[in-house]
Short mmCIF file of C-alpha atoms in Angstrom, two decimals:
data_model
loop_
_atom_site.label_atom_id
_atom_site.label_comp_id
_atom_site.label_asym_id
_atom_site.label_seq_id
_atom_site.Cartn_x
_atom_site.Cartn_y
_atom_site.Cartn_z
CA MET A 1 31.00 -8.61 10.80
CA GLN A 2 28.20 -10.99 9.91
CA ASP A 3 28.38 -13.87 7.47
CA LEU A 4 24.88 -12.98 6.35
CA ILE A 5 22.38 -10.20 6.90
CA ILE A 6 18.78 -10.74 5.82
CA ILE A 7 16.69 -7.66 5.12
CA GLY A 8 13.05 -8.55 5.73
CA GLY A 9 11.31 -10.51 8.45
CA GLY A 10 8.56 -12.20 6.47
CA VAL A 11 8.35 -15.93 5.83
CA ALA A 12 10.95 -15.76 3.03
CA GLY A 13 13.49 -14.00 5.24
CA MET A 14 12.81 -16.23 8.22
CA GLY A 15 13.01 -19.35 6.08
CA ALA A 16 16.41 -18.17 4.90
CA ALA A 17 17.49 -17.54 8.49
CA ILE A 18 16.56 -21.06 9.63
CA TYR A 19 18.69 -22.64 6.93
CA ALA A 20 21.56 -20.17 7.35
CA LYS A 21 21.76 -21.05 11.04
CA ARG A 22 21.70 -24.76 10.19
CA PHE A 23 24.69 -24.11 7.93
CA GLY A 24 26.50 -22.59 10.91
CA MET A 25 26.42 -19.05 9.59
CA ASN A 26 26.49 -15.92 11.74
CA VAL A 27 23.21 -14.32 10.65
CA THR A 28 21.04 -11.36 11.61
CA VAL A 29 17.54 -10.54 10.34
CA PHE A 30 16.37 -6.93 10.12
CA ALA A 31 12.60 -6.69 10.14
CA GLU A 32 10.52 -3.55 9.88
CA LEU A 33 7.34 -5.67 10.04
CA LEU A 34 8.01 -8.95 11.80
CA GLY A 35 6.16 -11.70 9.97
CA GLY A 36 5.64 -9.69 6.79
CA THR A 37 2.45 -9.10 4.87
CA ILE A 38 1.15 -12.64 5.32
CA THR A 39 0.27 -11.64 8.90
CA LEU A 40 -2.60 -9.69 7.30
CA THR A 41 -3.99 -12.78 5.55
CA HIS A 42 -7.17 -14.09 7.10
CA LEU A 43 -6.81 -17.73 6.13
CA VAL A 44 -4.02 -19.90 4.72
CA GLU A 45 -5.05 -23.32 3.43
CA ASN A 46 -2.30 -24.09 0.92
CA TYR A 47 0.84 -24.29 3.05
CA PRO A 48 1.84 -27.97 3.34
CA GLY A 49 1.62 -29.37 6.83
CA PHE A 50 -1.12 -26.99 7.96
CA LYS A 51 -4.65 -27.71 6.76
CA SER A 52 -5.94 -24.32 7.80
CA LEU A 53 -4.57 -21.46 9.88
CA SER A 54 -4.35 -17.69 9.80
CA GLY A 55 -1.47 -15.90 8.14
CA LEU A 56 -0.44 -14.53 11.52
CA GLU A 57 -0.29 -18.05 12.98
CA LEU A 58 1.82 -19.31 10.08
CA ALA A 59 4.21 -16.37 10.36
CA ASN A 60 4.53 -16.79 14.14
CA ASN A 61 5.30 -20.51 13.72
CA ILE A 62 8.13 -19.73 11.31
CA ILE A 63 9.43 -16.86 13.46
CA ASP A 64 9.44 -19.11 16.54
CA HIS A 65 11.36 -21.74 14.56
CA ALA A 66 13.93 -19.13 13.47
CA LYS A 67 14.36 -17.96 17.06
CA SER A 68 14.71 -21.52 18.33
CA VAL A 69 17.86 -22.02 16.23
CA GLY A 70 19.41 -18.82 17.54
CA THR A 71 18.55 -16.27 14.86
CA GLU A 72 19.24 -12.69 15.92
CA ILE A 73 16.31 -10.44 14.96
CA ILE A 74 16.55 -6.66 15.03
CA ASN A 75 13.28 -4.76 14.67
CA GLN A 76 14.71 -2.01 12.48
CA GLN A 77 14.34 -0.97 8.87
CA ILE A 78 17.48 -0.95 6.74
CA THR A 79 17.52 2.36 4.89
CA GLU A 80 20.80 2.13 2.97
CA VAL A 81 23.12 -0.53 1.61
CA THR A 82 26.50 0.02 -0.03
CA LYS A 83 29.19 -2.40 -1.12
CA ASN A 84 32.92 -1.83 -0.72
CA ASN A 85 35.03 -4.56 -2.32
CA ASP A 86 33.43 -7.76 -0.97
CA ILE A 87 31.81 -6.25 2.12
CA PHE A 88 28.25 -4.93 2.40
CA ASN A 89 27.70 -1.88 4.62
CA LEU A 90 24.21 -1.34 5.98
CA THR A 91 22.59 1.56 7.78
CA ALA A 92 19.47 1.09 9.91
CA ALA A 93 16.73 3.67 10.44
CA ASN A 94 18.15 4.44 13.89
CA GLY A 95 21.54 5.27 12.36
CA GLU A 96 23.32 2.10 13.48
CA LYS A 97 25.87 0.64 11.04
CA TYR A 98 26.41 -3.02 10.20
CA GLU A 99 28.70 -5.10 7.99
CA ALA A 100 28.17 -8.41 6.25
CA LYS A 101 29.93 -10.72 3.82
CA SER A 102 26.64 -11.52 2.10
CA ILE A 103 23.10 -10.21 2.05
CA ILE A 104 19.60 -11.45 1.24
CA PHE A 105 16.89 -9.03 0.13
CA ALA A 106 13.54 -10.38 1.35
CA THR A 107 11.93 -6.96 1.40
CA GLY A 108 8.51 -7.88 0.02
CA THR A 109 6.06 -5.35 -1.38
CA LYS A 110 3.92 -2.43 -0.33
CA HIS A 111 0.28 -1.95 -1.29
CA LYS A 112 -0.35 -0.55 -4.75
CA LYS A 113 -2.77 2.37 -4.75
CA LEU A 114 -5.44 3.26 -7.26
CA GLY A 115 -4.23 6.82 -7.70
CA VAL A 116 -7.72 8.24 -8.18
CA PRO A 117 -9.32 11.40 -6.72
CA GLY A 118 -10.57 10.83 -3.18
CA GLU A 119 -8.31 7.87 -2.39
CA ALA A 120 -5.88 9.79 -0.19
CA GLU A 121 -8.65 11.91 1.31
CA PHE A 122 -10.68 8.91 2.45
CA THR A 123 -7.87 6.55 3.47
CA ASN A 124 -8.81 5.35 6.97
CA LYS A 125 -12.18 7.03 6.42
CA GLY A 126 -13.69 4.11 4.56
CA VAL A 127 -10.81 3.33 2.21
CA SER A 128 -8.66 0.42 3.41
CA TYR A 129 -5.94 -1.88 2.10
CA CYS A 130 -6.48 -4.72 4.57
CA ALA A 131 -9.74 -6.63 4.98
CA THR A 132 -8.28 -8.73 7.79
CA CYS A 133 -7.43 -5.58 9.74
CA ASP A 134 -10.52 -3.50 9.07
CA GLY A 135 -13.28 -5.86 7.93
CA PRO A 136 -14.94 -6.17 11.36
CA PHE A 137 -15.46 -2.39 11.46
CA PHE A 138 -17.86 -2.68 8.51
CA LYS A 139 -20.31 -5.11 10.07
CA ASN A 140 -23.68 -5.06 8.24
CA LYS A 141 -22.44 -2.39 5.83
CA VAL A 142 -22.17 -2.33 2.04
CA VAL A 143 -18.58 -2.35 0.82
CA GLY A 144 -16.58 -2.79 -2.36
CA ILE A 145 -13.26 -4.41 -3.13
CA VAL A 146 -11.18 -3.39 -6.14
CA GLY A 147 -9.26 -6.19 -7.83
CA GLY A 148 -9.72 -9.50 -9.54
CA SER A 149 -6.89 -11.71 -8.27
CA ASP A 150 -7.12 -14.68 -5.95
CA SER A 151 -6.17 -12.33 -3.10
CA ALA A 152 -9.10 -10.04 -3.91
CA VAL A 153 -11.52 -12.95 -3.94
CA LYS A 154 -10.21 -14.26 -0.62
CA GLU A 155 -10.59 -10.77 0.85
CA SER A 156 -14.17 -10.67 -0.42
CA LEU A 157 -14.92 -13.96 1.36
CA LEU A 158 -13.68 -12.51 4.62
CA LEU A 159 -15.67 -9.31 4.14
CA ALA A 160 -18.79 -11.34 3.33
CA GLU A 161 -18.65 -12.74 6.87
CA HIS A 162 -19.09 -9.24 8.29
CA CYS A 163 -20.75 -7.10 5.64
CA LYS A 164 -24.28 -6.87 4.32
CA HIS A 165 -23.13 -6.82 0.71
CA VAL A 166 -19.74 -6.97 -1.04
CA TYR A 167 -19.09 -5.72 -4.56
CA ILE A 168 -15.98 -6.98 -6.36
CA ILE A 169 -15.10 -4.27 -8.87
CA TYR A 170 -12.76 -5.57 -11.55
CA ARG A 171 -11.52 -4.11 -14.81
CA GLY A 172 -11.35 -7.51 -16.52
CA GLU A 173 -14.07 -9.84 -17.73
CA GLN A 174 -13.38 -12.68 -15.29
CA VAL A 175 -11.84 -12.70 -11.81
CA ARG A 176 -8.69 -14.83 -11.56
CA ALA A 177 -9.05 -16.88 -8.40
CA GLU A 178 -8.13 -20.45 -7.56
CA PRO A 179 -11.07 -22.78 -8.37
CA ILE A 180 -11.77 -23.51 -4.70
CA ASN A 181 -12.06 -19.80 -3.92
CA MET A 182 -14.16 -19.16 -7.04
CA ASP A 183 -16.61 -21.82 -5.87
CA ARG A 184 -16.74 -20.29 -2.39
CA MET A 185 -17.33 -16.82 -3.83
CA LYS A 186 -20.15 -18.05 -6.07
CA SER A 187 -21.82 -19.73 -3.10
CA LYS A 188 -22.09 -16.41 -1.25
CA ASN A 189 -25.35 -14.58 -1.85
CA ASN A 190 -23.91 -11.29 -0.62
CA ILE A 191 -20.96 -11.11 -3.06
CA GLU A 192 -21.55 -9.48 -6.44
CA VAL A 193 -18.98 -9.08 -9.22
CA ILE A 194 -19.00 -5.92 -11.31
CA LYS A 195 -16.75 -6.71 -14.27
CA GLY A 196 -15.25 -4.51 -16.95
CA SER A 197 -15.18 -1.51 -14.63
CA ASN A 198 -12.62 0.80 -13.06
CA VAL A 199 -13.10 3.05 -10.05
CA VAL A 200 -12.27 6.57 -11.27
CA GLU A 201 -13.29 8.59 -8.21
CA ILE A 202 -14.07 8.04 -4.55
CA LEU A 203 -16.71 10.34 -3.10
CA GLY A 204 -17.99 11.18 0.36
CA ASP A 205 -18.38 13.78 3.07
CA ASN A 206 -16.42 13.00 6.24
CA ILE A 207 -16.34 9.35 5.17
CA ILE A 208 -16.77 7.53 1.87
CA ASN A 209 -20.33 7.13 0.61
CA LYS A 210 -19.96 6.20 -3.08
CA VAL A 211 -17.59 5.43 -5.94
CA LYS A 212 -17.79 6.47 -9.56
CA LEU A 213 -16.93 3.97 -12.29
CA ASP A 214 -15.57 4.60 -15.78
CA THR A 215 -18.83 3.18 -17.14
CA GLY A 216 -20.61 6.23 -15.73
CA LYS A 217 -22.26 4.18 -13.00
CA GLU A 218 -22.11 5.21 -9.34
CA ILE A 219 -22.29 2.71 -6.48
CA ASP A 220 -23.28 3.62 -2.94
CA LEU A 221 -20.68 2.20 -0.53
CA GLU A 222 -19.69 2.57 3.09
CA GLY A 223 -16.23 1.10 2.58
CA LEU A 224 -13.77 0.38 -0.22
CA PHE A 225 -10.91 -2.13 0.00
CA ILE A 226 -8.03 -1.90 -2.49
CA GLU A 227 -6.48 -5.23 -3.48
CA ILE A 228 -4.66 -4.63 -6.77
CA GLY A 229 -1.25 -6.08 -6.00
CA GLY A 230 1.95 -4.73 -4.58
CA ILE A 231 4.94 -2.58 -5.46
CA PRO A 232 8.28 -4.30 -4.77
CA ARG A 233 10.43 -2.71 -2.07
CA THR A 234 13.65 -2.86 -4.05
CA LYS A 235 15.21 0.61 -4.00
CA ILE A 236 18.05 -0.29 -1.65
CA ALA A 237 18.85 -3.29 -3.83
CA LYS A 238 18.88 -1.14 -6.95
CA ASP A 239 21.25 1.29 -5.24
CA ILE A 240 24.03 -1.34 -5.21
CA GLY A 241 23.47 -2.33 -8.82
CA VAL A 242 21.10 -5.27 -8.37
CA GLU A 243 19.30 -5.81 -11.66
CA LEU A 244 15.53 -5.25 -11.69
CA ASN A 245 12.90 -6.04 -14.31
CA GLU A 246 10.31 -3.65 -15.73
CA LYS A 247 8.13 -4.20 -12.64
CA SER A 248 11.03 -3.23 -10.34
CA GLU A 249 11.28 -6.83 -9.13
CA ILE A 250 14.72 -8.27 -8.35
CA ILE A 251 15.87 -10.68 -11.02
CA ILE A 252 17.10 -13.94 -9.50
CA ASP A 253 18.29 -17.23 -10.92
CA LYS A 254 16.98 -20.63 -9.85
CA GLU A 255 19.28 -20.57 -6.81
CA SER A 256 18.17 -17.08 -5.69
CA ARG A 257 21.34 -15.30 -6.81
CA THR A 258 21.25 -11.76 -8.17
CA ASN A 259 23.72 -10.26 -10.63
CA VAL A 260 25.71 -8.77 -7.71
CA PRO A 261 28.13 -11.26 -6.11
CA GLY A 262 27.20 -11.92 -2.50
CA ALA A 263 23.68 -10.51 -2.93
CA TYR A 264 20.67 -12.82 -3.02
CA ALA A 265 16.90 -12.31 -2.92
CA ALA A 266 13.73 -14.17 -2.02
CA GLY A 267 9.99 -13.70 -1.81
CA ASP A 268 7.53 -11.24 -3.29
CA CYS A 269 10.23 -8.69 -4.16
CA CYS A 270 11.59 -11.10 -6.80
CA ASN A 271 10.62 -11.73 -10.41
CA THR A 272 8.94 -15.03 -9.61
CA ALA A 273 5.55 -15.29 -11.31
CA TRP A 274 3.85 -17.28 -8.55
CA LYS A 275 3.69 -15.15 -5.39
CA GLN A 276 3.00 -17.64 -2.62
CA ALA A 277 4.32 -18.08 0.91
CA ILE A 278 5.75 -21.50 0.17
CA VAL A 279 7.53 -20.18 -2.94
CA GLY A 280 9.06 -17.34 -0.93
CA VAL A 281 10.24 -19.74 1.78
CA ALA A 282 11.77 -22.01 -0.87
CA GLU A 283 13.58 -19.05 -2.44
CA GLY A 284 14.79 -18.02 1.00
CA THR A 285 16.26 -21.45 1.67
CA PHE A 286 17.94 -21.43 -1.73
CA ALA A 287 19.34 -17.96 -1.00
CA ALA A 288 20.82 -19.18 2.30
CA TYR A 289 22.29 -22.24 0.61
CA SER A 290 23.81 -20.14 -2.19
CA ALA A 291 25.26 -17.64 0.29
CA PHE A 292 26.79 -20.47 2.32
CA SER A 293 28.17 -22.24 -0.75
CA ASP A 294 29.63 -19.06 -2.23
CA LEU A 295 31.31 -18.03 1.02
CA LYS A 296 32.68 -21.52 1.51
CA SER A 297 34.24 -21.55 -1.94
CA SER A 298 35.64 -18.01 -1.81
#
């Protein structure tokens, strides 16, 4: 029987674990992907205390901190959660069963897909969802990136270091990046923004060679990176009655509580508008504090 089980090993979950251990709680973290999606981020320059480092370095620093205070980490996915009276029952992918008095969902998101013809066919054949992972394979090639968020612009900057030319294909009229990243993008001669356009089909032979836009235009490409946001991993939370919004994000209050007593949430799976590592860590620490306070008063 654990005081607290945290589902998710990203920075939000690990931040929660550090504080839970400081509160003297018996806590275990279950992590399918240790470090979470920030490990795929090329460069982090907005996390206080670190002027510039990779997402992997930031995640490893927080993981090491969590381990140093005695956090138990199990590299397993939790596939099912139920609640009987005040106890949470969890089942891992390997069939093992666990019990906890409280639980934190820090399950993050998975990549959203375009859902257009050719996407599935050419995934890993020119279509990618991670510039940090695959960018170096496209050295001196012409590639595109779909999306207009700050994340998409940062991915384009990474790709511009390797690729001959980078198209940012965005359905809106103006990409929505932080000013510093907008300035960096505009300074790159090999980044070109195609606005007001949607990719409607991905074409190729054995590998991708072009995309078709809803404007009727076709662009010759040797790679296409999809950066259009994420889908919250919240099914197991929904299964125990945790309230979600229209985007399937977990609804939390300012102290990271959900509508289910004993269940808390933190990070990108939540209904917080500003998806940032430091926000997720803050929510994780609040979740740990709320779990500790609620158990103490029960």
